[in-house]
C-alpha cells in the first residue's frame, strides 16, 4: 500500500517521478502528489485526490523544472483521501517536504506536543507530525539528515520516508523502519528511491535494499547509508532480474488476466531445477543448510494473510499427509497476540507474495524470539521476510501487478508441495509415491494451458451470473481452501458477497440462504470425498440452487444435478487445488469486468499491506 519514488540526477525530476508513480499504481492508492526542488532553490508541490491522471494534468505536459524531487501515492489510513491529506506534507514555512508509508503509532502524543508549541496542522494525517518534528529539531548549522535522525528518535511506529528541503538543496534523505524502501543506483550519477523495484527499474537494475533502522543520504555526488544506532553501514547492491516487460500488460486488457495466463510459465519457473525424477524427490537449494534442523522438527505452523493464508491451508493438508508432522495454520495478524505454542522443535513457515506484509513480518519476529526455526516462502527477492528468515523458497513468479493475487497463489501452493515432497522423502514417503508426485509436477504447466482454453466458455458463464447478489463456494479436503480462495477472488474484484465453506458444513447454517437465485460453486473432483460432495450437490438442487461444478471426472453421474460444468484435467490430489482454482480466477475476472469494476485496482485494497 502507498508508493514512494524519489529522484536526483540530470533529468527533469517531475517526469521521472510521475513515471515511477505510474509503475506503483498497482499497490493501491487514492491520492497522489509530488514535490520538486526547482532551479531557484524553492520547493514546488502539487497534490491531488483520486487517480494519478489528476496529478499528471496538474503538473502539465511541460513538467516542473528541477532535477531533484519526491513523489507519493497514498492509501488512506489517517484521514479521508482528500487533497489536503495527500502527500508530500510540508513544514509550516514550506521549506521541508516529506512522503511516508506506514503508521506513526505515537502520532497523537506528538501532535499534542507540537500544537502546544504553536504548530498548526493542516491535515488529519499521522505523517504531518514527522515533517513538523524535523522542522523543530533541525540543529543550527546542521544538515537535513541530522534533523531527520533527531525526529525519528522520537517516532514510534512503521515508516518508509523520503525528505527534501530547500534549506539543504539537491539532497534526498530516505529512512526505513517496518516499511520497505530501496535505492536505485543508476548511471551518470542518477540516484532513485522507491518503495519497490518497479519504481526504479526503468532507469536501473542495481538496487540497495535498506534494512530495518537504516537511512540513506542521496546527493549528486553519490549515496551514503547509515543505521540510526550503528552509524555508517555498507549494504549490498542487488541486481533486479526482471525487466519492464514484466510490469506491462503485454496485449492483455488487464494485468489480472495477463497474470492468470502466465501461470503455465510461473509453474514451470517455481519447479525449474527443483525436481529429481529418479529419486522421486525435490532439490531446494535455499533450505539444504537446514536439513539437520528439519529432521528434528516435531510441529509445523504456517502463518500468512489473505490469499497466502489460503495457500497455507492447502499446505497444511499437504504437510500432514506427506510428512506426517502435525501442522497448523495461523492468521499472521493474530499469531503474536495469542501466546502461541512455539519452541525450538517448531518450524514456522511464513508465506507472503511481497515479503513485506507487516503482520507476517511481526509473526516471523515473534516466532524467532520464541526460538523457532523460521522458513520463508516469498516472491520478491531481497524482501524483508527473505532477509530475516533462517532459510526459504523463492517463487520466481515475477512481479505480480494485479492487486488480487493469481499467479503468486498457485506458485505458493506449488512451493509448499515441493517442500512437502522434499521433507517427506527425508522421512517416510516412498520413492514410488515421490516419483508419482514429480510426474504430476512435470505435467502441471501443460494442464494449466488446457484449462486456460476454457476462457471463452467461462466468460459466457459469467454473463449469466454477473448480477447475482451472493455466491457460495463449497469444497472438501484439499478443495475447501480452494473454495475459500475462489470466494475471496470474487469478493475482491467484483464486490459480490461470496462465502467459502467446507461442503459438509453447508447444512449447519448456510443452507438457509439457498434458493433459485443463489449460485453455488462446487469443487467436485473425483477424489476420496467425491461421493460425499455429490450428496451435498443434491441437497442444493433440492432447494433450487444454481450449481456450477468444477470436476475432472464423473460428469455422467452428475448430469441433471448440475447446471454448469467446468472440467479440469486429472492430477495428483496434492496439486488438484491449483487446477481447480484457475477457473475460479477466470470466473471472478470476467464477472468483475462485466460489472465495470477496476479489476487491477479494486476499491479499498492495496497490493502490499505494510501496516497492521
PDB file of C-alpha atoms in Angstrom, residues 235-454:
ATOM      1  CA  UNK A 235      24.574  -2.531   2.117  1.00  0.00           C
ATOM      2  CA  UNK A 236      24.895  -4.938  -0.786  1.00  0.00           C
ATOM      3  CA  UNK A 237      23.901  -3.930  -4.303  1.00  0.00           C
ATOM      4  CA  UNK A 238      21.421  -6.418  -5.820  1.00  0.00           C
ATOM      5  CA  UNK A 239      20.504  -6.845  -9.470  1.00  0.00           C
ATOM      6  CA  UNK A 240      16.823  -6.838 -10.444  1.00  0.00           C
ATOM      7  CA  UNK A 241      16.427  -9.889 -12.681  1.00  0.00           C
ATOM      8  CA  UNK A 242      13.189  -8.907 -14.433  1.00  0.00           C
ATOM      9  CA  UNK A 243      12.652  -6.133 -16.946  1.00  0.00           C
ATOM     10  CA  UNK A 244       9.974  -3.592 -17.832  1.00  0.00           C
ATOM     11  CA  UNK A 245       8.058  -6.091 -19.968  1.00  0.00           C
ATOM     12  CA  UNK A 246       7.181  -7.954 -16.761  1.00  0.00           C
ATOM     13  CA  UNK A 247       5.220  -4.954 -15.477  1.00  0.00           C
ATOM     14  CA  UNK A 248       3.480  -4.123 -18.772  1.00  0.00           C
ATOM     15  CA  UNK A 249       0.157  -5.587 -19.903  1.00  0.00           C
ATOM     16  CA  UNK A 250       1.620  -7.257 -22.969  1.00  0.00           C
ATOM     17  CA  UNK A 251      -1.547  -7.001 -25.050  1.00  0.00           C
ATOM     18  CA  UNK A 252      -3.941  -8.126 -22.323  1.00  0.00           C
ATOM     19  CA  UNK A 253      -6.795  -5.877 -21.253  1.00  0.00           C
ATOM     20  CA  UNK A 254      -5.817  -6.125 -17.590  1.00  0.00           C
ATOM     21  CA  UNK A 255      -2.840  -7.223 -15.526  1.00  0.00           C
ATOM     22  CA  UNK A 256      -5.043  -9.740 -13.705  1.00  0.00           C
ATOM     23  CA  UNK A 257      -5.873 -11.542 -16.953  1.00  0.00           C
ATOM     24  CA  UNK A 258      -2.247 -11.429 -18.057  1.00  0.00           C
ATOM     25  CA  UNK A 259      -1.128 -12.945 -14.776  1.00  0.00           C
ATOM     26  CA  UNK A 260      -3.765 -15.682 -14.944  1.00  0.00           C
ATOM     27  CA  UNK A 261      -2.439 -16.602 -18.389  1.00  0.00           C
ATOM     28  CA  UNK A 262       1.172 -16.505 -17.159  1.00  0.00           C
ATOM     29  CA  UNK A 263       0.583 -19.442 -14.825  1.00  0.00           C
ATOM     30  CA  UNK A 264       1.864 -22.198 -17.114  1.00  0.00           C
ATOM     31  CA  UNK A 265       5.196 -20.362 -17.149  1.00  0.00           C
ATOM     32  CA  UNK A 266       5.240 -19.414 -13.473  1.00  0.00           C
ATOM     33  CA  UNK A 267       4.575 -23.033 -12.507  1.00  0.00           C
ATOM     34  CA  UNK A 268       7.493 -24.082 -14.709  1.00  0.00           C
ATOM     35  CA  UNK A 269       9.647 -21.440 -13.043  1.00  0.00           C
ATOM     36  CA  UNK A 270       8.816 -22.442  -9.461  1.00  0.00           C
ATOM     37  CA  UNK A 271       9.756 -26.077 -10.214  1.00  0.00           C
ATOM     38  CA  UNK A 272      12.682 -25.482 -12.591  1.00  0.00           C
ATOM     39  CA  UNK A 273      15.782 -27.299 -11.352  1.00  0.00           C
ATOM     40  CA  UNK A 274      13.948 -28.463  -8.237  1.00  0.00           C
ATOM     41  CA  UNK A 275      12.573 -31.858  -9.336  1.00  0.00           C
ATOM     42  CA  UNK A 276      14.617 -35.061  -9.056  1.00  0.00           C
ATOM     43  CA  UNK A 277      12.799 -37.562 -11.268  1.00  0.00           C
ATOM     44  CA  UNK A 278      14.775 -40.718 -10.467  1.00  0.00           C
ATOM     45  CA  UNK A 279      14.891 -40.069  -6.732  1.00  0.00           C
ATOM     46  CA  UNK A 280      11.222 -39.024  -6.617  1.00  0.00           C
ATOM     47  CA  UNK A 281      12.297 -36.013  -4.594  1.00  0.00           C
ATOM     48  CA  UNK A 282      12.815 -32.246  -4.666  1.00  0.00           C
ATOM     49  CA  UNK A 283      16.007 -30.188  -4.561  1.00  0.00           C
ATOM     50  CA  UNK A 284      15.579 -26.916  -2.689  1.00  0.00           C
ATOM     51  CA  UNK A 285      18.938 -25.176  -2.534  1.00  0.00           C
ATOM     52  CA  UNK A 286      17.704 -22.472  -0.203  1.00  0.00           C
ATOM     53  CA  UNK A 287      16.933 -24.915   2.606  1.00  0.00           C
ATOM     54  CA  UNK A 288      19.581 -27.638   2.360  1.00  0.00           C
ATOM     55  CA  UNK A 289      21.553 -25.801   5.043  1.00  0.00           C
ATOM     56  CA  UNK A 290      18.723 -26.642   7.430  1.00  0.00           C
ATOM     57  CA  UNK A 291      18.484 -30.399   6.818  1.00  0.00           C
ATOM     58  CA  UNK A 292      19.535 -31.284  10.350  1.00  0.00           C
ATOM     59  CA  UNK A 293      17.108 -28.816  11.916  1.00  0.00           C
ATOM     60  CA  UNK A 294      14.244 -30.018   9.717  1.00  0.00           C
ATOM     61  CA  UNK A 295      14.710 -33.642  10.718  1.00  0.00           C
ATOM     62  CA  UNK A 296      14.237 -32.694  14.365  1.00  0.00           C
ATOM     63  CA  UNK A 297      11.011 -30.748  13.736  1.00  0.00           C
ATOM     64  CA  UNK A 298       8.057 -32.059  15.736  1.00  0.00           C
ATOM     65  CA  UNK A 299       5.470 -29.442  14.789  1.00  0.00           C
ATOM     66  CA  UNK A 300       4.864 -27.027  11.910  1.00  0.00           C
ATOM     67  CA  UNK A 301       2.996 -23.727  11.992  1.00  0.00           C
ATOM     68  CA  UNK A 302       2.269 -21.842   8.768  1.00  0.00           C
ATOM     69  CA  UNK A 303       1.336 -18.183   9.134  1.00  0.00           C
ATOM     70  CA  UNK A 304       0.115 -15.802   6.448  1.00  0.00           C
ATOM     71  CA  UNK A 305      -2.609 -13.310   5.477  1.00  0.00           C
ATOM     72  CA  UNK A 306      -5.300 -13.185   2.807  1.00  0.00           C
ATOM     73  CA  UNK A 307      -4.679 -15.278  -0.285  1.00  0.00           C
ATOM     74  CA  UNK A 308      -1.394 -16.510   1.196  1.00  0.00           C
ATOM     75  CA  UNK A 309      -3.400 -17.850   4.149  1.00  0.00           C
ATOM     76  CA  UNK A 310      -5.425 -19.948   1.732  1.00  0.00           C
ATOM     77  CA  UNK A 311      -2.291 -21.386   0.149  1.00  0.00           C
ATOM     78  CA  UNK A 312      -1.080 -22.107   3.693  1.00  0.00           C
ATOM     79  CA  UNK A 313      -4.271 -24.077   4.412  1.00  0.00           C
ATOM     80  CA  UNK A 314      -3.591 -26.225   1.365  1.00  0.00           C
ATOM     81  CA  UNK A 315      -0.016 -26.615   2.624  1.00  0.00           C
ATOM     82  CA  UNK A 316      -1.363 -27.878   5.945  1.00  0.00           C
ATOM     83  CA  UNK A 317      -3.161 -30.732   4.183  1.00  0.00           C
ATOM     84  CA  UNK A 318      -0.037 -31.491   2.140  1.00  0.00           C
ATOM     85  CA  UNK A 319       2.439 -31.497   5.010  1.00  0.00           C
ATOM     86  CA  UNK A 320       0.341 -33.644   7.302  1.00  0.00           C
ATOM     87  CA  UNK A 321      -0.401 -36.175   4.558  1.00  0.00           C
ATOM     88  CA  UNK A 322       3.114 -36.379   3.114  1.00  0.00           C
ATOM     89  CA  UNK A 323       5.374 -35.799   6.145  1.00  0.00           C
ATOM     90  CA  UNK A 324       3.029 -36.899   8.973  1.00  0.00           C
ATOM     91  CA  UNK A 325       4.119 -33.873  11.005  1.00  0.00           C
ATOM     92  CA  UNK A 326       1.314 -32.086  12.904  1.00  0.00           C
ATOM     93  CA  UNK A 327       0.705 -28.805  11.094  1.00  0.00           C
ATOM     94  CA  UNK A 328      -1.429 -25.800  11.920  1.00  0.00           C
ATOM     95  CA  UNK A 329      -2.209 -22.589  10.042  1.00  0.00           C
ATOM     96  CA  UNK A 330      -2.447 -19.261  11.873  1.00  0.00           C
ATOM     97  CA  UNK A 331      -3.535 -15.830  10.705  1.00  0.00           C
ATOM     98  CA  UNK A 332      -0.371 -13.762  10.952  1.00  0.00           C
ATOM     99  CA  UNK A 333      -2.427 -10.860  12.297  1.00  0.00           C
ATOM    100  CA  UNK A 334      -3.425 -12.972  15.313  1.00  0.00           C
ATOM    101  CA  UNK A 335      -0.306 -15.069  15.819  1.00  0.00           C
ATOM    102  CA  UNK A 336       1.734 -12.829  18.090  1.00  0.00           C
ATOM    103  CA  UNK A 337      -1.247 -11.809  20.217  1.00  0.00           C
ATOM    104  CA  UNK A 338      -2.298 -15.297  21.322  1.00  0.00           C
ATOM    105  CA  UNK A 339       0.776 -16.582  23.179  1.00  0.00           C
ATOM    106  CA  UNK A 340       1.418 -19.293  20.555  1.00  0.00           C
ATOM    107  CA  UNK A 341       2.885 -22.665  21.485  1.00  0.00           C
ATOM    108  CA  UNK A 342       6.261 -22.369  19.770  1.00  0.00           C
ATOM    109  CA  UNK A 343       9.677 -23.697  20.764  1.00  0.00           C
ATOM    110  CA  UNK A 344      12.957 -24.865  19.252  1.00  0.00           C
ATOM    111  CA  UNK A 345      11.300 -28.022  17.865  1.00  0.00           C
ATOM    112  CA  UNK A 346       8.757 -25.943  15.908  1.00  0.00           C
ATOM    113  CA  UNK A 347       9.168 -24.964  12.272  1.00  0.00           C
ATOM    114  CA  UNK A 348       7.289 -21.761  11.440  1.00  0.00           C
ATOM    115  CA  UNK A 349       6.693 -21.152   7.735  1.00  0.00           C
ATOM    116  CA  UNK A 350       5.787 -17.577   6.769  1.00  0.00           C
ATOM    117  CA  UNK A 351       4.149 -17.071   3.381  1.00  0.00           C
ATOM    118  CA  UNK A 352       3.930 -13.695   1.620  1.00  0.00           C
ATOM    119  CA  UNK A 353       3.976 -12.653  -2.024  1.00  0.00           C
ATOM    120  CA  UNK A 354       5.622  -9.301  -1.332  1.00  0.00           C
ATOM    121  CA  UNK A 355       7.802 -10.421   1.559  1.00  0.00           C
ATOM    122  CA  UNK A 356       6.842  -7.158   3.276  1.00  0.00           C
ATOM    123  CA  UNK A 357       3.421  -7.929   4.796  1.00  0.00           C
ATOM    124  CA  UNK A 358       3.504  -6.179   8.173  1.00  0.00           C
ATOM    125  CA  UNK A 359       1.513  -8.765  10.127  1.00  0.00           C
ATOM    126  CA  UNK A 360       3.529 -11.635   8.669  1.00  0.00           C
ATOM    127  CA  UNK A 361       6.795  -9.890   9.487  1.00  0.00           C
ATOM    128  CA  UNK A 362       5.606  -9.407  13.071  1.00  0.00           C
ATOM    129  CA  UNK A 363       4.712 -13.108  13.300  1.00  0.00           C
ATOM    130  CA  UNK A 364       8.137 -14.029  11.941  1.00  0.00           C
ATOM    131  CA  UNK A 365       9.901 -11.974  14.598  1.00  0.00           C
ATOM    132  CA  UNK A 366       7.740 -13.380  17.373  1.00  0.00           C
ATOM    133  CA  UNK A 367       8.478 -16.931  16.240  1.00  0.00           C
ATOM    134  CA  UNK A 368      12.220 -16.260  16.217  1.00  0.00           C
ATOM    135  CA  UNK A 369      12.003 -14.645  19.630  1.00  0.00           C
ATOM    136  CA  UNK A 370      10.490 -17.868  20.933  1.00  0.00           C
ATOM    137  CA  UNK A 371      13.277 -19.993  19.480  1.00  0.00           C
ATOM    138  CA  UNK A 372      11.550 -21.478  16.444  1.00  0.00           C
ATOM    139  CA  UNK A 373      13.238 -22.211  13.141  1.00  0.00           C
ATOM    140  CA  UNK A 374      11.628 -19.890  10.585  1.00  0.00           C
ATOM    141  CA  UNK A 375      11.286 -20.552   6.866  1.00  0.00           C
ATOM    142  CA  UNK A 376      10.017 -18.089   4.262  1.00  0.00           C
ATOM    143  CA  UNK A 377       8.066 -18.618   1.057  1.00  0.00           C
ATOM    144  CA  UNK A 378       8.143 -15.303  -0.813  1.00  0.00           C
ATOM    145  CA  UNK A 379       8.154 -13.953  -4.340  1.00  0.00           C
ATOM    146  CA  UNK A 380      10.192 -10.762  -4.018  1.00  0.00           C
ATOM    147  CA  UNK A 381      13.942 -11.268  -3.899  1.00  0.00           C
ATOM    148  CA  UNK A 382      15.644  -9.180  -1.224  1.00  0.00           C
ATOM    149  CA  UNK A 383      12.394  -8.506   0.659  1.00  0.00           C
ATOM    150  CA  UNK A 384      12.333  -8.192   4.432  1.00  0.00           C
ATOM    151  CA  UNK A 385      10.973 -11.688   5.017  1.00  0.00           C
ATOM    152  CA  UNK A 386      13.570 -13.139   2.646  1.00  0.00           C
ATOM    153  CA  UNK A 387      16.331 -11.439   4.627  1.00  0.00           C
ATOM    154  CA  UNK A 388      15.043 -12.205   8.104  1.00  0.00           C
ATOM    155  CA  UNK A 389      14.066 -15.881   7.832  1.00  0.00           C
ATOM    156  CA  UNK A 390      16.564 -18.660   8.501  1.00  0.00           C
ATOM    157  CA  UNK A 391      16.075 -20.106   5.012  1.00  0.00           C
ATOM    158  CA  UNK A 392      13.362 -20.290   2.400  1.00  0.00           C
ATOM    159  CA  UNK A 393      11.997 -20.818  -1.084  1.00  0.00           C
ATOM    160  CA  UNK A 394      11.592 -18.116  -3.738  1.00  0.00           C
ATOM    161  CA  UNK A 395       8.598 -18.410  -6.070  1.00  0.00           C
ATOM    162  CA  UNK A 396      10.291 -16.841  -9.132  1.00  0.00           C
ATOM    163  CA  UNK A 397       6.832 -15.770 -10.349  1.00  0.00           C
ATOM    164  CA  UNK A 398       7.971 -12.319 -11.456  1.00  0.00           C
ATOM    165  CA  UNK A 399       6.212  -9.087 -10.485  1.00  0.00           C
ATOM    166  CA  UNK A 400       2.522  -9.503  -9.719  1.00  0.00           C
ATOM    167  CA  UNK A 401       0.811  -6.206 -10.528  1.00  0.00           C
ATOM    168  CA  UNK A 402      -2.865  -7.110 -10.127  1.00  0.00           C
ATOM    169  CA  UNK A 403      -3.936  -6.487  -6.542  1.00  0.00           C
ATOM    170  CA  UNK A 404      -5.898  -9.749  -6.463  1.00  0.00           C
ATOM    171  CA  UNK A 405      -3.231 -12.453  -6.383  1.00  0.00           C
ATOM    172  CA  UNK A 406      -3.444 -15.208  -9.012  1.00  0.00           C
ATOM    173  CA  UNK A 407      -0.096 -16.498 -10.233  1.00  0.00           C
ATOM    174  CA  UNK A 408       1.567 -15.961  -6.850  1.00  0.00           C
ATOM    175  CA  UNK A 409      -1.153 -18.057  -5.184  1.00  0.00           C
ATOM    176  CA  UNK A 410      -0.662 -21.066  -7.434  1.00  0.00           C
ATOM    177  CA  UNK A 411       3.119 -20.702  -7.144  1.00  0.00           C
ATOM    178  CA  UNK A 412       2.806 -20.656  -3.352  1.00  0.00           C
ATOM    179  CA  UNK A 413       0.790 -23.867  -3.449  1.00  0.00           C
ATOM    180  CA  UNK A 414       3.399 -25.425  -5.740  1.00  0.00           C
ATOM    181  CA  UNK A 415       6.232 -24.289  -3.444  1.00  0.00           C
ATOM    182  CA  UNK A 416       4.501 -25.795  -0.416  1.00  0.00           C
ATOM    183  CA  UNK A 417       4.033 -29.028  -2.368  1.00  0.00           C
ATOM    184  CA  UNK A 418       7.730 -29.015  -3.289  1.00  0.00           C
ATOM    185  CA  UNK A 419       8.684 -28.524   0.346  1.00  0.00           C
ATOM    186  CA  UNK A 420       6.302 -31.302   1.412  1.00  0.00           C
ATOM    187  CA  UNK A 421       7.972 -33.599  -1.115  1.00  0.00           C
ATOM    188  CA  UNK A 422      11.441 -32.514  -0.003  1.00  0.00           C
ATOM    189  CA  UNK A 423      10.717 -33.176   3.667  1.00  0.00           C
ATOM    190  CA  UNK A 424       8.554 -36.237   3.050  1.00  0.00           C
ATOM    191  CA  UNK A 425      11.326 -38.071   1.197  1.00  0.00           C
ATOM    192  CA  UNK A 426      13.606 -37.442   4.180  1.00  0.00           C
ATOM    193  CA  UNK A 427      11.050 -39.099   6.400  1.00  0.00           C
ATOM    194  CA  UNK A 428       8.596 -41.839   5.369  1.00  0.00           C
ATOM    195  CA  UNK A 429       7.404 -41.001   1.831  1.00  0.00           C
ATOM    196  CA  UNK A 430       8.174 -43.854  -0.560  1.00  0.00           C
ATOM    197  CA  UNK A 431      10.191 -43.347  -3.712  1.00  0.00           C
ATOM    198  CA  UNK A 432       7.252 -44.597  -5.808  1.00  0.00           C
ATOM    199  CA  UNK A 433       4.894 -42.003  -4.362  1.00  0.00           C
ATOM    200  CA  UNK A 434       7.612 -39.375  -4.741  1.00  0.00           C
ATOM    201  CA  UNK A 435       8.019 -40.233  -8.424  1.00  0.00           C
ATOM    202  CA  UNK A 436       4.253 -40.038  -8.896  1.00  0.00           C
ATOM    203  CA  UNK A 437       4.221 -36.519  -7.487  1.00  0.00           C
ATOM    204  CA  UNK A 438       7.246 -35.465  -9.560  1.00  0.00           C
ATOM    205  CA  UNK A 439       5.497 -36.691 -12.711  1.00  0.00           C
ATOM    206  CA  UNK A 440       2.395 -34.691 -11.759  1.00  0.00           C
ATOM    207  CA  UNK A 441       4.551 -31.572 -11.298  1.00  0.00           C
ATOM    208  CA  UNK A 442       6.024 -32.068 -14.766  1.00  0.00           C
ATOM    209  CA  UNK A 443       2.581 -32.324 -16.354  1.00  0.00           C
ATOM    210  CA  UNK A 444       1.136 -29.370 -14.467  1.00  0.00           C
ATOM    211  CA  UNK A 445       2.054 -26.439 -16.813  1.00  0.00           C
ATOM    212  CA  UNK A 446       0.550 -28.199 -19.819  1.00  0.00           C
ATOM    213  CA  UNK A 447      -2.618 -28.968 -17.881  1.00  0.00           C
ATOM    214  CA  UNK A 448      -2.975 -25.309 -16.890  1.00  0.00           C
ATOM    215  CA  UNK A 449      -2.608 -24.365 -20.562  1.00  0.00           C
ATOM    216  CA  UNK A 450      -5.563 -26.669 -21.322  1.00  0.00           C
ATOM    217  CA  UNK A 451      -7.674 -25.039 -18.603  1.00  0.00           C
ATOM    218  CA  UNK A 452      -6.958 -21.578 -19.993  1.00  0.00           C
ATOM    219  CA  UNK A 453      -8.594 -22.683 -23.255  1.00  0.00           C
ATOM    220  CA  UNK A 454     -11.872 -22.631 -21.292  1.00  0.00           C
TER     221      UNK A 454
END
